[in-house]
Tab-separated table of N, CA and C in Angstrom:
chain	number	residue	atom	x	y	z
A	132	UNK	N	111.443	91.782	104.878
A	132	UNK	CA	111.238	91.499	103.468
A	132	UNK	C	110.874	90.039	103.221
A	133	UNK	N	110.255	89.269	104.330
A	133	UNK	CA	109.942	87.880	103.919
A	133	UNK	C	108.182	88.383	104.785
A	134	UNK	N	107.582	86.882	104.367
A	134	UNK	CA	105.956	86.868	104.834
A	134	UNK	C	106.186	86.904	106.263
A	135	UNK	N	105.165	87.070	107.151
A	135	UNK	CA	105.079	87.550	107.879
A	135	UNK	C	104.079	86.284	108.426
A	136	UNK	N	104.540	85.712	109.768
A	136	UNK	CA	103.227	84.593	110.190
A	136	UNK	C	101.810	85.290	110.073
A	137	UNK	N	100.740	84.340	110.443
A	137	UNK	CA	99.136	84.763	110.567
A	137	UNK	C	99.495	85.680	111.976
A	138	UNK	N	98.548	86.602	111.397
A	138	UNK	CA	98.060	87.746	112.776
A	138	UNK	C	99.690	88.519	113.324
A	139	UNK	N	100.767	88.308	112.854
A	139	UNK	CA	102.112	89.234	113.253
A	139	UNK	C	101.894	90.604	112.614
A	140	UNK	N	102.059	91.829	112.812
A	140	UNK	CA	102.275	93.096	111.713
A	140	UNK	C	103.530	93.021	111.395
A	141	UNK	N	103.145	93.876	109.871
A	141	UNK	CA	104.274	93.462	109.402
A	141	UNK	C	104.488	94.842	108.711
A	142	UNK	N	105.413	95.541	107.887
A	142	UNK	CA	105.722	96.281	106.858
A	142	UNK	C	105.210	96.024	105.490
A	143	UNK	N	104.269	96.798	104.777
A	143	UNK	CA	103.398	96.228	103.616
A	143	UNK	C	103.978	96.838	102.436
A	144	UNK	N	104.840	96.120	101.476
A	144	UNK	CA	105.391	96.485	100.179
A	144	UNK	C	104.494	96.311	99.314
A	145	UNK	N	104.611	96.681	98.234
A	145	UNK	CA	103.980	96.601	96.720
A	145	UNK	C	104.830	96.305	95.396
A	146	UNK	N	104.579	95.250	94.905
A	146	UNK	CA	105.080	95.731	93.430
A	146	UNK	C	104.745	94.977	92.585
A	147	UNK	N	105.092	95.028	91.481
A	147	UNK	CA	104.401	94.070	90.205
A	147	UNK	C	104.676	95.640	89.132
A	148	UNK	N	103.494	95.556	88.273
A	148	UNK	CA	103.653	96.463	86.746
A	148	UNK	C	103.298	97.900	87.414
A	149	UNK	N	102.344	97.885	88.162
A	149	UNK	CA	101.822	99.250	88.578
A	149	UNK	C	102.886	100.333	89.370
A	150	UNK	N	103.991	99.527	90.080
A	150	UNK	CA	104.706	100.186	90.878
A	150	UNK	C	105.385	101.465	90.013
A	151	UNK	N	105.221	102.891	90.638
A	151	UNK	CA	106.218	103.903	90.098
A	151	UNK	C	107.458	103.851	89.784
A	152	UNK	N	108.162	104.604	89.023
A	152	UNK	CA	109.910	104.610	89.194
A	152	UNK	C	110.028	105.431	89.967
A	153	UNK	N	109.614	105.765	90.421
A	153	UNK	CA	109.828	106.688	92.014
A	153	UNK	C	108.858	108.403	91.966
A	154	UNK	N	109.906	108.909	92.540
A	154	UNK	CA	108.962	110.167	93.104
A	154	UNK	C	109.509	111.233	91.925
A	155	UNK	N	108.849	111.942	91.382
A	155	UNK	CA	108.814	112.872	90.732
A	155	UNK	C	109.812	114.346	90.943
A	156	UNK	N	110.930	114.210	90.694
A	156	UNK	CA	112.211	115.072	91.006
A	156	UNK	C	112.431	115.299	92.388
A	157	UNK	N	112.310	113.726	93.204
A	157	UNK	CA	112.825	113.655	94.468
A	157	UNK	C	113.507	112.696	94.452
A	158	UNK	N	114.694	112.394	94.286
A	158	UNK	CA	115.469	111.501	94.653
A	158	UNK	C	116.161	110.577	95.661
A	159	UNK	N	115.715	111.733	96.998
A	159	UNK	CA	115.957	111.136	97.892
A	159	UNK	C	114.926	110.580	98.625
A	160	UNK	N	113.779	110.922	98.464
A	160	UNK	CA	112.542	110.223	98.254
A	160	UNK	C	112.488	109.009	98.255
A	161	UNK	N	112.775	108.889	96.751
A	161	UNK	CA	113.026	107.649	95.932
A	161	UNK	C	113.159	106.863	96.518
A	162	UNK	N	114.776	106.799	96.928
A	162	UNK	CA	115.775	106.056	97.014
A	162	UNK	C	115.208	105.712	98.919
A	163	UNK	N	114.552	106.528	99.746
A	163	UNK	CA	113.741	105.545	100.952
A	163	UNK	C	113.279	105.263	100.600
A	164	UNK	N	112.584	105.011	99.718
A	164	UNK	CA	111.132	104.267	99.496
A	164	UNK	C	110.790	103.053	98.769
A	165	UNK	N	111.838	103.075	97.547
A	165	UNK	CA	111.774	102.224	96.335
A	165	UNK	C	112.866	100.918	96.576
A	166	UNK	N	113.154	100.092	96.330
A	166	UNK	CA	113.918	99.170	96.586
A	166	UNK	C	113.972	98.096	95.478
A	167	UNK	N	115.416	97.127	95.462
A	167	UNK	CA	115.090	96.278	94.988
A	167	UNK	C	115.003	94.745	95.631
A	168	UNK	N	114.143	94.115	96.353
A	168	UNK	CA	114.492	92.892	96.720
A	168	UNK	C	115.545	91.972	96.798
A	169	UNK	N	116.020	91.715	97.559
A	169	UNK	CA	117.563	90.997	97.924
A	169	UNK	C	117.280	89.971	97.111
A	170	UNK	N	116.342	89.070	97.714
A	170	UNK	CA	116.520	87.786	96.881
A	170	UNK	C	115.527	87.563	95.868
A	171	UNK	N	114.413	88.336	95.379
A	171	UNK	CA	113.895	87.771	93.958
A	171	UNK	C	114.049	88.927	93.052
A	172	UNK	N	114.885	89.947	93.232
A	172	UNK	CA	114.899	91.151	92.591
A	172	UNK	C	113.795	91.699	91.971
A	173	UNK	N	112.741	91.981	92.509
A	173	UNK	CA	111.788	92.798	91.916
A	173	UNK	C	111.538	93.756	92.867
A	174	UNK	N	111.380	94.846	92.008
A	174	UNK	CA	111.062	96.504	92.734
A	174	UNK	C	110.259	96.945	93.445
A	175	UNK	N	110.280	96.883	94.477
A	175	UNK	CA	109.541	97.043	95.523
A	175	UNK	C	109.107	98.697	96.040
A	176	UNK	N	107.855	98.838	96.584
A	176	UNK	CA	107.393	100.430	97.043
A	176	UNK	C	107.082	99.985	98.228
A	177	UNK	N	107.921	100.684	99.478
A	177	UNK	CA	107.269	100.390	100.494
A	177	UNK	C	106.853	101.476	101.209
A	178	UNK	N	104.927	101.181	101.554
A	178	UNK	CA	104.374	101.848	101.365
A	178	UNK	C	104.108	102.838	102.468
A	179	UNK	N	105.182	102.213	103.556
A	179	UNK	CA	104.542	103.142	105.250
A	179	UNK	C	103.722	102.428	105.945
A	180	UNK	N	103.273	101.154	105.468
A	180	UNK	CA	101.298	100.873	106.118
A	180	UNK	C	101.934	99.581	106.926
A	181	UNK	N	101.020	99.427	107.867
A	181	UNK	CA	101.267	97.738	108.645
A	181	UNK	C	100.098	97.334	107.904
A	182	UNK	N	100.425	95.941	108.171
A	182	UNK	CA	99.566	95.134	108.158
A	182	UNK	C	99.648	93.989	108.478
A	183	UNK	N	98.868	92.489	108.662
A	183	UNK	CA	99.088	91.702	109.316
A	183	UNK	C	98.454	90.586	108.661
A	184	UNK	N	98.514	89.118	108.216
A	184	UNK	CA	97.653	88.262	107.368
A	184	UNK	C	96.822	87.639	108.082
A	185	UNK	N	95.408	87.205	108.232
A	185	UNK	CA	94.361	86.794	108.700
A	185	UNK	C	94.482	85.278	108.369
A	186	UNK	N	93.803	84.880	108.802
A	186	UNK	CA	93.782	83.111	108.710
A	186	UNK	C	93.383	82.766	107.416
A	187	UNK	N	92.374	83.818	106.320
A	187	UNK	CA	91.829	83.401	105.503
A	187	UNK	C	92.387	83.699	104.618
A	188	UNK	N	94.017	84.033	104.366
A	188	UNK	CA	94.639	84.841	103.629
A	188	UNK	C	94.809	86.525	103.627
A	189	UNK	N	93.723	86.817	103.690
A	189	UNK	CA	93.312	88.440	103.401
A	189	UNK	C	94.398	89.296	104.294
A	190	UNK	N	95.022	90.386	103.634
A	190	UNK	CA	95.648	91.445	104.448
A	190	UNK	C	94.780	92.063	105.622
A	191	UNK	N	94.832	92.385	106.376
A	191	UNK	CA	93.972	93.318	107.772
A	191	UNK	C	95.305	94.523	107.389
A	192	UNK	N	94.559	95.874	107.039
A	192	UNK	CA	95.825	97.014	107.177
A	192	UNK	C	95.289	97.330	108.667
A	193	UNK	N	96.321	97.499	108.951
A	193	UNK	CA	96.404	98.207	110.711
A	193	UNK	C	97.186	99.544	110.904
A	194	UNK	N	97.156	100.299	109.800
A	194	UNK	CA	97.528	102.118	109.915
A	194	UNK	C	99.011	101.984	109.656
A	195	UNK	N	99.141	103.212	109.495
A	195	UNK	CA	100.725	103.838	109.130
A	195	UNK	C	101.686	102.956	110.213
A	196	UNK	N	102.888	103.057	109.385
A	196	UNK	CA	103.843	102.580	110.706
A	196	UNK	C	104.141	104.228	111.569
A	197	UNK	N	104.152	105.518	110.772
A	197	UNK	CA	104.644	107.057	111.281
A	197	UNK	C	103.553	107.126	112.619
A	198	UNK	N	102.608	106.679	112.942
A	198	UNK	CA	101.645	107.287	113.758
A	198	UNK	C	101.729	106.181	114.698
A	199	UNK	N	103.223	105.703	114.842
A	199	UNK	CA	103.454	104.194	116.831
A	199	UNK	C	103.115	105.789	117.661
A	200	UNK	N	102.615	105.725	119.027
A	200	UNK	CA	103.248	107.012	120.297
A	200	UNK	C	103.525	106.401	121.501
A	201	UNK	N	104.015	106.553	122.061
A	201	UNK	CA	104.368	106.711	123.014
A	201	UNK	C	103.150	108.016	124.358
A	202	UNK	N	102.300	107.110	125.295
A	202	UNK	CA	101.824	107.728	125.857
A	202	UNK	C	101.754	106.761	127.231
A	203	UNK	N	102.283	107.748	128.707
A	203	UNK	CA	102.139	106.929	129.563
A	203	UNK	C	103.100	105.766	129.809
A	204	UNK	N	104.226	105.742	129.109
A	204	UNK	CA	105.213	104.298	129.345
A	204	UNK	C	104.768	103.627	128.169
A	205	UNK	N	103.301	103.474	127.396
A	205	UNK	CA	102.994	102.395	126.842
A	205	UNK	C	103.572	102.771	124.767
A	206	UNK	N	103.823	101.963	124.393
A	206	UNK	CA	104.247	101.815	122.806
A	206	UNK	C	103.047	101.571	122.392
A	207	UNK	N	102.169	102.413	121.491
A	207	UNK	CA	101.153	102.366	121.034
A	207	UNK	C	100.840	102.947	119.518
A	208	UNK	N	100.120	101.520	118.769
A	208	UNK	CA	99.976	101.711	117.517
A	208	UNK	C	98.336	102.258	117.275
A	209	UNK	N	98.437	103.585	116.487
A	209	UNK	CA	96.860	104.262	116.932
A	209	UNK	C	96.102	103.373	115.297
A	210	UNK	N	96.738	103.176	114.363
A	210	UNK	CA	96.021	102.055	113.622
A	210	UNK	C	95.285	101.330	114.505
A	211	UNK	N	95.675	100.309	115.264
A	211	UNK	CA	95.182	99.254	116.033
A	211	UNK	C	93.809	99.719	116.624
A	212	UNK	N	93.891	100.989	117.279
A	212	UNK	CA	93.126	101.377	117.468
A	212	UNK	C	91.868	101.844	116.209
A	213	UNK	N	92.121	102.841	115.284
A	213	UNK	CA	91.204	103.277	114.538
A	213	UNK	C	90.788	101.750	114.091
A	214	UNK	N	91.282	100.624	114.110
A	214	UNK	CA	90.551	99.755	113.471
A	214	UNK	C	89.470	98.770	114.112
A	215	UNK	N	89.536	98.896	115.351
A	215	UNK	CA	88.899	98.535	116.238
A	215	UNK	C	87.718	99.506	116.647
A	216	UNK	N	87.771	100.793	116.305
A	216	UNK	CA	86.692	101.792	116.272
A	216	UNK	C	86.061	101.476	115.274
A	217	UNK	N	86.834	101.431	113.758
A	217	UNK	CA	86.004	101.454	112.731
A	217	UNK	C	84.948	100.214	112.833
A	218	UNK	N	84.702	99.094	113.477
A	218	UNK	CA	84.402	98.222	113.480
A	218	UNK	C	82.985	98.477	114.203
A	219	UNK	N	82.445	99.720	114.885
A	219	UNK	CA	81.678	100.192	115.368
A	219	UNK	C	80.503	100.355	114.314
A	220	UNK	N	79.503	100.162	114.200
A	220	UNK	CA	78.407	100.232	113.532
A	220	UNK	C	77.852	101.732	113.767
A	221	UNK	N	77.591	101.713	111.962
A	221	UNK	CA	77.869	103.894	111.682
A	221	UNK	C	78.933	104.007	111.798
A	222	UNK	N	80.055	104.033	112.018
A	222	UNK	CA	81.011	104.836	111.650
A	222	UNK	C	81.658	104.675	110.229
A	223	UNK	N	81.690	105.812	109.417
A	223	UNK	CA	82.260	105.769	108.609
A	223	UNK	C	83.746	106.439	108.205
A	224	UNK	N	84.476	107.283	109.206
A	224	UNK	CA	86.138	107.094	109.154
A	224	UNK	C	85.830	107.394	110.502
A	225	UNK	N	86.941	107.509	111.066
A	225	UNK	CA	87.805	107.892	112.212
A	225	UNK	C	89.299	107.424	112.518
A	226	UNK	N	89.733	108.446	113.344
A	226	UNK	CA	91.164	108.720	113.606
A	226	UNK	C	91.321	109.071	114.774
A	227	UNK	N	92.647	108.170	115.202
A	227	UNK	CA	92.707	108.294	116.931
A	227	UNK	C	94.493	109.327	117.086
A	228	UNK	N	93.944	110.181	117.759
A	228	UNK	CA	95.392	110.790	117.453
A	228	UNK	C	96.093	111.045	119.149
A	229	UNK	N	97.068	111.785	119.598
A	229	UNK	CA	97.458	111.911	120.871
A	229	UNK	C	97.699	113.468	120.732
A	230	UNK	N	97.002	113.775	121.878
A	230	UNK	CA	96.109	115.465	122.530
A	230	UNK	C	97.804	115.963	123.095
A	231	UNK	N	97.929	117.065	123.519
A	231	UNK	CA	99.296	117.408	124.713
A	231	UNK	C	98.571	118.908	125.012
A	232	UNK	N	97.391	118.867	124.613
A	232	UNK	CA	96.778	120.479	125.377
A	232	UNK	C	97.522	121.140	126.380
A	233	UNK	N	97.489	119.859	127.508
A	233	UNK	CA	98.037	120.367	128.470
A	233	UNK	C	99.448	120.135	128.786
A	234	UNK	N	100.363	121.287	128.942
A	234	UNK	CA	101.613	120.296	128.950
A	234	UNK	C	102.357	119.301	129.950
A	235	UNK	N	102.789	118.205	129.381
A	235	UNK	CA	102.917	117.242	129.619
A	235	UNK	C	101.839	116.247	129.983
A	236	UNK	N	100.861	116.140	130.104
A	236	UNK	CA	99.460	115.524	129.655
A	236	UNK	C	99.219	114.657	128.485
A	237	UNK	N	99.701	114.106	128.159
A	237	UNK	CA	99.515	113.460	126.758
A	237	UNK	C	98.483	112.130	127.083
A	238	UNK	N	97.406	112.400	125.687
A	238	UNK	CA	96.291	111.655	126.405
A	238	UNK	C	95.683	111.276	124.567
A	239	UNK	N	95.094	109.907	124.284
A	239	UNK	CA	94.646	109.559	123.156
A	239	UNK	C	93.050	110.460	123.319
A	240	UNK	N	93.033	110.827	121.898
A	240	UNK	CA	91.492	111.280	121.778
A	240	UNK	C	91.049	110.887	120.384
A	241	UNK	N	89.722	110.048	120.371
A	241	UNK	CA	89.236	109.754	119.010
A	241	UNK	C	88.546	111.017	118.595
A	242	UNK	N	88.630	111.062	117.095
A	242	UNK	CA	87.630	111.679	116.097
A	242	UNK	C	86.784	110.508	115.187
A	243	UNK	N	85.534	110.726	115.304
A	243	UNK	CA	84.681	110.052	114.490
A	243	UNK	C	83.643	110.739	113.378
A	244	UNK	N	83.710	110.061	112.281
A	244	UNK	CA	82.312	110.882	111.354
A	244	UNK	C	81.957	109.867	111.297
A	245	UNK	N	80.179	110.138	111.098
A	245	UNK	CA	79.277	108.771	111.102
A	245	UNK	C	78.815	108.764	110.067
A	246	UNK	N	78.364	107.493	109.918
A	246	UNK	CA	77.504	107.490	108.370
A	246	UNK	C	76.137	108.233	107.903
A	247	UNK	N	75.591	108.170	107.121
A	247	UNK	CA	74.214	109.197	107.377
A	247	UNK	C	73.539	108.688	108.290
A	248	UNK	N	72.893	109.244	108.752
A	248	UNK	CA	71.726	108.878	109.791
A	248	UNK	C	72.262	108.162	111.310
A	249	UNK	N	73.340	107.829	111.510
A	249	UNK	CA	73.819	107.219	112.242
A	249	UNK	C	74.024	108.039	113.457
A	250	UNK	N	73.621	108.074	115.014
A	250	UNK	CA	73.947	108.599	115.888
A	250	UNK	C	74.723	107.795	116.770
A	251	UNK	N	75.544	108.358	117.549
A	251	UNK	CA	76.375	107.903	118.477
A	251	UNK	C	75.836	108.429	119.979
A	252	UNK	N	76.776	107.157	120.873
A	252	UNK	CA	77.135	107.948	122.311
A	252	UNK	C	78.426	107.320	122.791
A	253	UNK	N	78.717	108.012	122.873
A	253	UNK	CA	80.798	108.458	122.897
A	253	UNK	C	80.927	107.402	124.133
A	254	UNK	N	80.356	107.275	125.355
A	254	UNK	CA	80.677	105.991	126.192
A	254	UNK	C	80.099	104.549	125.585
A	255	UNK	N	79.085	104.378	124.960
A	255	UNK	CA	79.003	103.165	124.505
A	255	UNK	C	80.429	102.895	123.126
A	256	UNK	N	80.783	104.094	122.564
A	256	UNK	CA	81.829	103.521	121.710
A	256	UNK	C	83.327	103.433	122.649
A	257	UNK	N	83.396	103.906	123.848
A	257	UNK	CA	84.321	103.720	124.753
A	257	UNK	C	83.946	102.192	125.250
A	258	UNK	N	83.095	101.908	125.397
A	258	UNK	CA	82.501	100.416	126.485
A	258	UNK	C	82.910	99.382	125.165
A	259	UNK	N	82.612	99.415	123.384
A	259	UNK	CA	82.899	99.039	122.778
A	259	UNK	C	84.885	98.480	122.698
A	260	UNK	N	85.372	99.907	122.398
A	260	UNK	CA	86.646	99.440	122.828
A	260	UNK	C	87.455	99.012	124.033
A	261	UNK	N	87.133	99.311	125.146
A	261	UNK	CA	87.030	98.735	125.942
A	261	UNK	C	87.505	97.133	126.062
A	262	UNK	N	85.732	96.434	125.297
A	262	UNK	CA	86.094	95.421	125.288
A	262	UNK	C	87.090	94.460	124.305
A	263	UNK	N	87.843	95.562	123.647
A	263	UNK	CA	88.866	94.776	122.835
A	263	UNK	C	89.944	95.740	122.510
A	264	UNK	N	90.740	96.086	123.374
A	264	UNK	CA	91.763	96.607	123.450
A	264	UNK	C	92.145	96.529	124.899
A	265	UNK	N	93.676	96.905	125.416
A	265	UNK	CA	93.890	97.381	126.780
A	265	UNK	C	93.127	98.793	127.255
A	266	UNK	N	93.070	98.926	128.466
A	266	UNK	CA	92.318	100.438	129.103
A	266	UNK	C	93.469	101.479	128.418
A	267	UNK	N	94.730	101.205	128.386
A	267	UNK	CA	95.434	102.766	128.161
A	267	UNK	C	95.405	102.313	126.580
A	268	UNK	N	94.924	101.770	125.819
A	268	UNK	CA	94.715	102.208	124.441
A	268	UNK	C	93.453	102.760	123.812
A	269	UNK	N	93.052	102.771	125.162
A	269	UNK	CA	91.097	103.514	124.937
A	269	UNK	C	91.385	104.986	125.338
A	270	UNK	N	90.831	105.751	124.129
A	270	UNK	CA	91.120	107.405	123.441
A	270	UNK	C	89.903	107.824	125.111
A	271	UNK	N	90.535	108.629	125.787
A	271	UNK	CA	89.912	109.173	126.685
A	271	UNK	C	88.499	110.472	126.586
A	272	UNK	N	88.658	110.690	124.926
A	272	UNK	CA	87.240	111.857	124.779
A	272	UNK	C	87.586	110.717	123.214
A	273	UNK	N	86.001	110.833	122.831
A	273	UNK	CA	86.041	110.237	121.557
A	273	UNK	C	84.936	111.964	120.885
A	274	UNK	N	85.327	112.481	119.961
A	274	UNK	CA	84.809	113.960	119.497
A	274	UNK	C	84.077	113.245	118.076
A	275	UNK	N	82.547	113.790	117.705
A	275	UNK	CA	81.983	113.079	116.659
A	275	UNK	C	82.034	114.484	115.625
A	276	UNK	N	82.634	114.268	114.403
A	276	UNK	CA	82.904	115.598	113.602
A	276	UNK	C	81.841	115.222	112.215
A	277	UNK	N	81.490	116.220	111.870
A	277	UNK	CA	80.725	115.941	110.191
A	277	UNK	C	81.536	115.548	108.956
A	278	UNK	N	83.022	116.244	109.656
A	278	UNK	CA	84.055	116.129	108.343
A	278	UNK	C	85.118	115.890	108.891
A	279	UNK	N	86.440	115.727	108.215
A	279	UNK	CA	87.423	115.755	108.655
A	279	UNK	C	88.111	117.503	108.376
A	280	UNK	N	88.542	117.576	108.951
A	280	UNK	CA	89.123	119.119	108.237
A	280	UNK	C	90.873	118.476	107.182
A	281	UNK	N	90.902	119.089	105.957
A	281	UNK	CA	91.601	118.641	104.597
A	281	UNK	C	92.722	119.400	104.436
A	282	UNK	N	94.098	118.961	104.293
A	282	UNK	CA	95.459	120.039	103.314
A	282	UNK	C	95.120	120.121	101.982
A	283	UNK	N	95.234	120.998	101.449
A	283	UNK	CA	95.090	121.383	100.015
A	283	UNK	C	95.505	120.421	99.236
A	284	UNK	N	95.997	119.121	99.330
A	284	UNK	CA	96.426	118.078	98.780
A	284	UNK	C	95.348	116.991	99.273
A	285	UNK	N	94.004	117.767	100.038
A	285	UNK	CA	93.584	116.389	100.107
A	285	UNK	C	93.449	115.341	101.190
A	286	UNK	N	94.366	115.391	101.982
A	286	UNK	CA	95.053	114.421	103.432
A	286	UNK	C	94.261	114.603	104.184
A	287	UNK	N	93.867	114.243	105.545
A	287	UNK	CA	93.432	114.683	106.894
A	287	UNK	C	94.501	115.450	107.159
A	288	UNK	N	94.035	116.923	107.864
A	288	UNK	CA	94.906	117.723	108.491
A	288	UNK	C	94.800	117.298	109.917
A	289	UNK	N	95.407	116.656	110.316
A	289	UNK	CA	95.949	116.288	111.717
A	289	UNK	C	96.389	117.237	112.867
A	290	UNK	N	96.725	118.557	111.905
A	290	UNK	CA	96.949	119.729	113.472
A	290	UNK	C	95.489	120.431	113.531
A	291	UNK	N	94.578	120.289	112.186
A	291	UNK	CA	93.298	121.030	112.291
A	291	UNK	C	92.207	120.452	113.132
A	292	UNK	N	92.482	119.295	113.655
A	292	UNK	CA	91.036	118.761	114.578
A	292	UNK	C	90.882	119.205	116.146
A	293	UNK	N	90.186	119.139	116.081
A	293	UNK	CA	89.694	120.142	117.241
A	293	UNK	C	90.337	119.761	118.851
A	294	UNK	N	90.600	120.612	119.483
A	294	UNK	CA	90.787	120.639	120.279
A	294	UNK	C	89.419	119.930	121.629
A	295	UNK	N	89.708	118.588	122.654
A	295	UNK	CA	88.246	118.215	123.304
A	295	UNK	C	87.594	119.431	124.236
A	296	UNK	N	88.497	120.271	124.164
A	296	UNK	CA	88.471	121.350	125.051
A	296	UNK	C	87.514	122.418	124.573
A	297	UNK	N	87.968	122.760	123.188
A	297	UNK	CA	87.182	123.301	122.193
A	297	UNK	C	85.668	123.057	122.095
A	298	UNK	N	84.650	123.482	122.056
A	298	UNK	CA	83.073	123.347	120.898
A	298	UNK	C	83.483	122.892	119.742
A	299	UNK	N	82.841	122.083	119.155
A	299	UNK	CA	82.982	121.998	117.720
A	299	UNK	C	82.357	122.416	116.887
């Protein structure tokens, strides 16, 4: 609940006038989520997201804190990753998630949608991350989708993406 040095992640709160009084006949909801600041007492929403401050001020979000894994021994934040993909020219979202097809196999695999017109090749966006990440945080199949597949609320459905095993 204090700033966070340049370039550390951190836990990203919100508040000021816009903040909710909480969740809508969830109380226990609420009461994880909403807070009041120890020392300047104002109401805080905290929102799930990392993030980290840049030299120039500006927030960098670096993904959910729910989506750290564990693959291989290594503690891995797949934000870190999608943000280092997104940085790929044409891409317009992607999401790096962890596969277990096989069991006990657990292995990162990107999903990418591109922008219009934009074509890819799945080892040059591997050679890309590559050069700015460690090797075991590079998604071993990167899959290029038209869409994301959606929950009726909207979200990325995260159990609906395809299997690398799968055709798409």
């Amino acid at each position: 609940l204090s700033p966070c040095p340049t370039w550390v992640p951190g836990s990203l709160y919100i508040g000021g006038i816009g903040v909710a009084q909480g969740y809508w006949h969830d109380e226990q909801k609420t009461n994880a989520s909403f807070i009041l600041h120890p020392v300047i007492g104002e109401r805080l929403y905290r929102t799930g997201d990392l993030g980290r401050y840049l030299p120039d001020g500006n927030i960098e979000f670096l993904g959910r804190e729910d989506f750290q894994v564990k693959v291989q021994g290594y503690r891995i934040e797949l934000g870190e990753i999608e943000a280092r993909l997104q940085e790929y020219p044409g891409v317009d979202l992607c999401i790096v998630t962890v596969r277990e097809d096989t069991p006990k196999e657990k292995r990162l695999v990107g999903y990418v949608v591109a922008k219009p017109g934009a074509v890819f090749d799945s080892t040059k966006m591997r050679a890309h991350l590559s050069s700015k990440l460690p090797e075991y945080m590079v998604p071993s199949v990167i899959m290029m989708l038209d869409r994301f597949p959606l929950t009726a609320n909207g979200k990325v459905d995260r159990k609906a993406l395809p299997s690398p095993s799968r055709p798409v």
